[in-house]
Amino acid sequence: MSCGPREGHALSQEVKRLATTRRPTLKDVAQAAGVSTTTASVVLNDRRDGVRVPDATRHRVQQTAEDLGYRPNILARSLRTQETRTIGFVSDEVTTTPFAVGMLAAAQDEAARHGYLLFVVNLGPNAPLALQEQAIDQLTQHQVGHFIYGCMYHRLVDPPLGLPADTVFLNCEANGGRHRSIVPDDRQGAYEVAAELIKAGHRRIAFLDDHRHPPASRLRFDGFRAALAEHGLDYEPALHLKTTPFVRGGLVLSDLIGLPAEQRPTAVFCYNDRIAMGAYRAARTRGLRVPDDLSIVGFDDQEFIASELDPPLTTVRLPHREMGQLAIQLVLDEPGALDDVPAPEGNVIRIAGELVRRDSVAKPHSDLGQSDASSS
Amino acid sequence: MSCGPREGHALSQEVKRLATTRRPTLKDVAQAAGVSTTTASVVLNDRRDGVRVPDATRHRVQQTAEDLGYRPNILARSLRTQETRTIGFVSDEVTTTPFAVGMLAAAQDEAARHGYLLFVVNLGPNAPLALQEQAIDQLTQHQVGHFIYGCMYHRLVDPPLGLPADTVFLNCEANGGRHRSIVPDDRQGAYEVAAELIKAGHRRIAFLDDHRHPPASRLRFDGFRAALAEHGLDYEPALHLKTTPFVRGGLVLSDLIGLPAEQRPTAVFCYNDRIAMGAYRAARTRGLRVPDDLSIVGFDDQEFIASELDPPLTTVRLPHREMGQLAIQLVLDEPGALDDVPAPEGNVIRIAGELVRRDSVAKPHSDLGQSDASSS
DNA sequence: CTGAAAGCGCTTACAG
DNA sequence: CTGAAAGCGCTTACAG
């Protein structure tokens, strides 16, 4: 009973035939190996549960699959199992702007670790809800099982319709509070950099704030004030300037450092690194050296900025990678995902940033010109 | 003949039933509308070809689909049609780094315009070929029909196995020359900025080069030399410094500007904006003002850098968005995609960047101190 | 004009 | 241990 398929010769012919035509299917493998598709499926998926396939058969099937270069069609499998192993990453513009792109990269890494693929769609800034819902609909038609909704910067969003209940909002909070969300712990980060300034001896610290007051602004300000309060310092409204969160926004510092010595701040807390970059410039223009004459701290640890300023900027790193990774873990129900993370406040998880000490902080000159630089 | 399904009442019950259970399928719609799945499929896909469905039937089916909230299962459709409308965007690290991220964003936009979804996988820098091929295999199992292989910066890559012949290499060229590729026209860009310097009157122009000599380096250097030659200027090897392509790399400029006035360059062409940033710093340290004492140009128009330098940097914008868009068009065989683009050299298409004039170029001081600033 | 049927490539009860 | 059969949700010749 030399039934074709098992013989080397027939097999190699089969190999040749398939190579020149379509990609081999499970059925091809089964036929070539002389088993049913059931058996072929069971061994190729390594399903141990209950089913025992003799080693000989198992090896024959595996070998045949390899010889034929068989690769399963995930579409067909997904249709049958109702599970695509695919995640939709939709965002306002994390793809467009080099800002929070670490979230996407980390999410992609973590997804790959779990054998998942990421569909990414970038809505663009201020996409109308209808457009967002259309994108979500398209993803849904592709049967994506899980959704992450990412934002470029920490803000509040109206959740588009069509997103499943277990969607994770990344770097934003969904109005209504019905969705889980992961955001940076801006308050804690601000507290830490502010404390850094205070511990260096600063008493009059300016705050260069984002005039549009996004959630992160309030939180960073809270952390700033908490640090002041904890060290018995008063918050001085006159030193709290609202400005535009770009480099040119930092130039408003000029006004403050033009003040008489007793009123002038000795340090500046900037809402973000770009404002800090402007603050450096304002200081230089006024002939003040950083940090000798003026200490400056930022927020974000923005790539190509914070570390490249002269002197390098003390700031707080936003935990974008950690956030992206956690988002995937949550969405996939990874056990223990929440173990290393502070307890959520309701539906929002706040991930701590990290104080990055560089060279933009020094102790202040004495207010009255005494003890200028003679200690050590 | 009051056959159930057509009546409002029965339909609304059907609606209710489905709402509380699974998502409705084409079969559900067909049954509720009292037609076969064939008909339902034909009208919902708006297939005019040959098939004429009476308007009454057509509308009934459409209305039923809407009432039930029917959304096709693309997986099932794709399995049948052998076409997923899905593109694999695999890259070394365009997702990890904020550098060429515009390529991805533009690709995603263009894909959306065509009704395609993007799978993005980020391999990470220097991923071993085996890992790359595994990712490609996974994408292939998901039946993605088209591939784009993107790189963070213009370079040569060994094409991983498994990529289809019509893969488009984006911001890189595949060794072997068998694949289409889209890269910036570095030579032309360099020619333009260099000419800008020469036209301002500069004769001794330093070149701060990337010491690792990526393809872009050679091309930019070629463009630089071509501009010199065209204006009858000699290339002076002593002014050609190889350095590391980061901010600190620009500091080597110190050596050059310490030279006696007759040997000192009056302008600097930097391989990229980060080197230019370092060059600014070196100039400042030596007490030279940009552009009054020294003109500087960069390359890349890197976000948050070029426009934010003081003074803002004249540079060339890399056409990342155009490249990303074109990649999608090529891969989808969009007719006319190549119309607005220079003829390919073999398999490589070079897209021109754009000279961005800002404030870092001025005419040089006279070599011998004469005619300092007294014209005009 | 419309429907019954086959089939895309899998997985998974269910029988034997 | 192994296979025949059903079915995931579609589209598309093919008949009528």
GROMACS .gro file of C-alpha atoms in nm, chain A residues 22-274:
model
  253
   22ARG     CA    1  -0.107   2.933  -0.447
   23ARG     CA    2   0.002   2.926  -0.089
   24PRO     CA    3  -0.061   2.589   0.073
   25THR     CA    4  -0.359   2.551   0.299
   26LEU     CA    5  -0.419   2.325   0.593
   27LYS     CA    6  -0.600   2.093   0.360
   28ASP     CA    7  -0.290   2.067   0.141
   29VAL     CA    8  -0.080   1.978   0.441
   30ALA     CA    9  -0.333   1.723   0.558
   31GLN     CA   10  -0.351   1.558   0.219
   32ALA     CA   11   0.023   1.552   0.174
   33ALA     CA   12   0.066   1.405   0.520
   34GLY     CA   13  -0.219   1.161   0.469
   35VAL     CA   14  -0.429   1.278   0.762
   36SER     CA   15  -0.751   1.472   0.805
   37THR     CA   16  -0.756   1.845   0.844
   38THR     CA   17  -0.875   1.786   1.196
   39THR     CA   18  -0.558   1.605   1.285
   40ALA     CA   19  -0.343   1.850   1.098
   41SER     CA   20  -0.506   2.139   1.279
   42VAL     CA   21  -0.466   1.973   1.616
   43VAL     CA   22  -0.098   1.902   1.577
   44LEU     CA   23  -0.006   2.232   1.416
   45ASN     CA   24  -0.182   2.419   1.693
   46ASP     CA   25  -0.020   2.197   1.949
   47ARG     CA   26  -0.345   2.136   2.126
   48ARG     CA   27  -0.255   1.894   2.405
   49ASP     CA   28  -0.590   1.911   2.578
   50GLY     CA   29  -0.731   1.565   2.579
   51VAL     CA   30  -0.627   1.486   2.226
   52ARG     CA   31  -0.335   1.252   2.190
   53VAL     CA   32  -0.177   1.225   1.851
   54PRO     CA   33   0.098   0.963   1.824
   55ASP     CA   34   0.441   1.112   1.786
   56ALA     CA   35   0.493   0.955   1.446
   57THR     CA   36   0.185   1.123   1.303
   58ARG     CA   37   0.266   1.445   1.480
   59HIS     CA   38   0.613   1.462   1.335
   60ARG     CA   39   0.497   1.369   0.989
   61VAL     CA   40   0.244   1.649   0.988
   62GLN     CA   41   0.491   1.900   1.123
   63GLN     CA   42   0.751   1.801   0.870
   64THR     CA   43   0.505   1.821   0.586
   65ALA     CA   44   0.389   2.164   0.695
   66GLU     CA   45   0.744   2.282   0.703
   67ASP     CA   46   0.828   2.128   0.366
   68LEU     CA   47   0.533   2.294   0.208
   69GLY     CA   48   0.603   2.621   0.380
   70TYR     CA   49   0.258   2.618   0.529
   71ARG     CA   50   0.149   2.934   0.708
   72PRO     CA   51  -0.199   2.947   0.860
   73ASN     CA   52  -0.447   3.199   0.730
   74ILE     CA   53  -0.528   3.405   1.037
   75LEU     CA   54  -0.833   3.552   0.873
   76ALA     CA   55  -0.991   3.211   0.844
   77ARG     CA   56  -0.891   3.121   1.195
   78SER     CA   57  -1.024   3.446   1.334
   79LEU     CA   58  -1.351   3.406   1.154
   80ARG     CA   59  -1.392   3.071   1.316
   81THR     CA   60  -1.266   3.155   1.663
   82GLN     CA   61  -1.414   3.503   1.676
   83GLU     CA   62  -1.085   3.640   1.796
   84THR     CA   63  -0.847   3.841   1.582
   85ARG     CA   64  -0.557   3.915   1.816
   86THR     CA   65  -0.559   4.265   1.695
   87ILE     CA   66  -0.574   4.597   1.877
   88GLY     CA   67  -0.694   4.931   1.749
   89PHE     CA   68  -0.476   5.221   1.853
   90VAL     CA   69  -0.661   5.536   1.763
   91SER     CA   70  -0.527   5.873   1.857
   92ASP     CA   71  -0.566   6.240   1.797
   93GLU     CA   72  -0.217   6.298   1.676
   94VAL     CA   73   0.039   6.096   1.862
   95THR     CA   74   0.152   5.978   1.525
   96THR     CA   75   0.166   6.323   1.377
   97THR     CA   76   0.375   6.487   1.637
   98PRO     CA   77   0.699   6.368   1.783
   99PHE     CA   78   0.568   6.428   2.127
  100ALA     CA   79   0.423   6.128   2.296
  101VAL     CA   80   0.536   5.886   2.033
  102GLY     CA   81   0.699   5.666   2.296
  103MET     CA   82   0.351   5.557   2.398
  104LEU     CA   83   0.287   5.414   2.055
  105ALA     CA   84   0.625   5.248   2.032
  106ALA     CA   85   0.590   5.088   2.373
  107ALA     CA   86   0.236   4.978   2.299
  108GLN     CA   87   0.352   4.818   1.978
  109ASP     CA   88   0.635   4.639   2.158
  110GLU     CA   89   0.406   4.505   2.426
  111ALA     CA   90   0.145   4.401   2.173
  112ALA     CA   91   0.410   4.208   1.980
  113ARG     CA   92   0.517   4.035   2.299
  114HIS     CA   93   0.164   3.900   2.325
  115GLY     CA   94   0.140   3.808   1.959
  116TYR     CA   95  -0.097   4.092   1.884
  117LEU     CA   96  -0.087   4.329   1.591
  118LEU     CA   97  -0.169   4.696   1.611
  119PHE     CA   98  -0.394   4.882   1.374
  120VAL     CA   99  -0.303   5.245   1.414
  121VAL     CA  100  -0.521   5.526   1.302
  122ASN     CA  101  -0.433   5.885   1.348
  123LEU     CA  102  -0.737   6.107   1.347
  124GLY     CA  103  -0.556   6.437   1.339
  125PRO     CA  104  -0.604   6.722   1.582
  126ASN     CA  105  -0.964   6.809   1.665
  127ALA     CA  106  -1.116   6.549   1.440
  128PRO     CA  107  -1.494   6.578   1.447
  129LEU     CA  108  -1.666   6.303   1.644
  130ALA     CA  109  -1.833   6.173   1.329
  131LEU     CA  110  -1.496   6.112   1.171
  132GLN     CA  111  -1.368   5.944   1.483
  133GLU     CA  112  -1.670   5.719   1.493
  134GLN     CA  113  -1.624   5.628   1.131
  135ALA     CA  114  -1.269   5.516   1.203
  136ILE     CA  115  -1.386   5.314   1.500
  137ASP     CA  116  -1.655   5.159   1.287
  138GLN     CA  117  -1.400   5.055   1.029
  139LEU     CA  118  -1.184   4.898   1.296
  140THR     CA  119  -1.487   4.722   1.437
  141GLN     CA  120  -1.572   4.582   1.095
  142HIS     CA  121  -1.223   4.439   1.094
  143GLN     CA  122  -1.324   4.272   1.419
  144VAL     CA  123  -1.061   4.433   1.632
  145GLY     CA  124  -1.121   4.318   1.981
  146HIS     CA  125  -0.954   4.588   2.183
  147PHE     CA  126  -0.919   4.962   2.165
  148ILE     CA  127  -0.677   5.218   2.294
  149TYR     CA  128  -0.754   5.584   2.252
  150GLY     CA  129  -0.438   5.788   2.279
  151CYS     CA  130  -0.383   6.161   2.305
  152MET     CA  131  -0.080   6.366   2.237
  153TYR     CA  132  -0.101   6.551   2.563
  154HIS     CA  133  -0.288   6.497   2.886
  155ARG     CA  134  -0.639   6.625   2.836
  156LEU     CA  135  -1.010   6.554   2.865
  157VAL     CA  136  -1.191   6.409   2.567
  158ASP     CA  137  -1.545   6.328   2.470
  159PRO     CA  138  -1.538   5.957   2.404
  160PRO     CA  139  -1.657   5.878   2.053
  161LEU     CA  140  -1.944   5.634   2.020
  162GLY     CA  141  -1.870   5.279   1.926
  163LEU     CA  142  -1.577   5.231   2.155
  164PRO     CA  143  -1.619   4.924   2.374
  165ALA     CA  144  -1.655   4.972   2.746
  166ASP     CA  145  -1.312   4.832   2.818
  167THR     CA  146  -1.130   5.079   2.594
  168VAL     CA  147  -0.828   5.229   2.763
  169PHE     CA  148  -0.779   5.603   2.729
  170LEU     CA  149  -0.414   5.682   2.712
  171ASN     CA  150  -0.278   6.019   2.817
  172CYS     CA  151  -0.631   6.151   2.842
  173GLU     CA  152  -0.943   6.109   3.047
  174ALA     CA  153  -1.280   6.039   2.893
  175ASN     CA  154  -1.559   6.268   2.998
  176GLY     CA  155  -1.825   6.077   3.185
  177GLY     CA  156  -1.573   5.874   3.379
  178ARG     CA  157  -1.699   5.545   3.243
  179HIS     CA  158  -1.373   5.449   3.078
  180ARG     CA  159  -1.040   5.347   3.222
  181SER     CA  160  -0.763   5.590   3.165
  182ILE     CA  161  -0.389   5.612   3.209
  183VAL     CA  162  -0.229   5.950   3.259
  184PRO     CA  163   0.097   6.082   3.395
  185ASP     CA  164   0.098   6.182   3.759
  186ASP     CA  165   0.159   6.546   3.684
  187ARG     CA  166   0.096   6.656   4.038
  188GLN     CA  167   0.360   6.430   4.184
  189GLY     CA  168   0.614   6.523   3.919
  190ALA     CA  169   0.558   6.891   3.975
  191TYR     CA  170   0.590   6.841   4.346
  192GLU     CA  171   0.926   6.676   4.299
  193VAL     CA  172   1.087   6.936   4.077
  194ALA     CA  173   0.949   7.216   4.287
  195ALA     CA  174   1.092   7.050   4.599
  196GLU     CA  175   1.423   7.026   4.419
  197LEU     CA  176   1.426   7.402   4.381
  198ILE     CA  177   1.321   7.463   4.740
  199LYS     CA  178   1.579   7.223   4.877
  200ALA     CA  179   1.844   7.414   4.684
  201GLY     CA  180   1.741   7.713   4.889
  202HIS     CA  181   1.504   7.902   4.662
  203ARG     CA  182   1.224   8.101   4.823
  204ARG     CA  183   1.093   8.314   4.541
  205ILE     CA  184   1.001   8.081   4.258
  206ALA     CA  185   0.818   8.195   3.950
  207PHE     CA  186   0.567   7.969   3.776
  208LEU     CA  187   0.540   7.999   3.398
  209ASP     CA  188   0.207   7.838   3.328
  210ASP     CA  189   0.012   7.734   3.018
  211HIS     CA  190  -0.251   8.004   2.974
  212ARG     CA  191  -0.499   7.759   2.824
  213HIS     CA  192  -0.513   7.561   3.147
  214PRO     CA  193  -0.524   7.203   3.032
  215PRO     CA  194  -0.569   6.941   3.307
  216ALA     CA  195  -0.194   6.900   3.328
  217SER     CA  196  -0.160   7.268   3.408
  218ARG     CA  197  -0.382   7.251   3.711
  219LEU     CA  198  -0.215   6.935   3.833
  220ARG     CA  199   0.135   7.069   3.792
  221PHE     CA  200   0.034   7.385   3.968
  222ASP     CA  201  -0.117   7.183   4.253
  223GLY     CA  202   0.205   6.991   4.292
  224PHE     CA  203   0.402   7.313   4.287
  225ARG     CA  204   0.188   7.468   4.557
  226ALA     CA  205   0.196   7.155   4.766
  227ALA     CA  206   0.574   7.168   4.764
  228LEU     CA  207   0.570   7.533   4.867
  229ALA     CA  208   0.322   7.470   5.144
  230GLU     CA  209   0.510   7.174   5.276
  231HIS     CA  210   0.817   7.390   5.314
  232GLY     CA  211   0.630   7.676   5.473
  233LEU     CA  212   0.651   7.897   5.166
  234ASP     CA  213   0.377   8.126   5.044
  235TYR     CA  214   0.242   8.113   4.697
  236GLU     CA  215   0.294   8.448   4.537
  237PRO     CA  216   0.042   8.524   4.262
  238ALA     CA  217   0.263   8.796   4.120
  239LEU     CA  218   0.516   8.532   4.023
  240HIS     CA  219   0.255   8.315   3.847
  241LEU     CA  220   0.256   8.405   3.480
  242LYS     CA  221   0.022   8.255   3.220
  243THR     CA  222   0.177   8.221   2.879
  244THR     CA  223   0.170   8.025   2.560
  245PRO     CA  224   0.329   7.681   2.598
  246PHE     CA  225   0.595   7.726   2.332
  247VAL     CA  226   0.947   7.857   2.330
  248ARG     CA  227   0.837   8.213   2.276
  249GLY     CA  228   0.610   8.177   2.578
  250GLY     CA  229   0.915   8.158   2.799
  251LEU     CA  230   1.019   8.506   2.697
  252VAL     CA  231   0.763   8.656   2.936
  253LEU     CA  232   1.017   8.579   3.201
  254SER     CA  233   1.191   8.900   3.098
  255ASP     CA  234   0.930   9.100   3.287
  256LEU     CA  235   0.999   8.916   3.608
  257ILE     CA  236   1.374   8.925   3.599
  258GLY     CA  237   1.366   9.295   3.528
  259LEU     CA  238   1.226   9.344   3.879
  260PRO     CA  239   1.432   9.488   4.164
  261ALA     CA  240   1.645   9.228   4.338
  262GLU     CA  241   1.415   9.178   4.640
  263GLN     CA  242   1.114   9.103   4.423
  264ARG     CA  243   1.289   8.912   4.153
  265PRO     CA  244   1.250   8.531   4.150
  266THR     CA  245   1.567   8.329   4.195
  267ALA     CA  246   1.419   8.027   4.023
  268VAL     CA  247   1.160   7.947   3.760
  269PHE     CA  248   0.929   7.651   3.736
  270CYS     CA  249   0.819   7.609   3.375
  271TYR     CA  250   0.504   7.428   3.270
  272ASN     CA  251   0.703   7.251   3.002
  273ASP     CA  252   1.049   7.226   2.851
  274ARG     CA  253   0.974   7.450   2.559
   0.00000   0.00000   0.00000
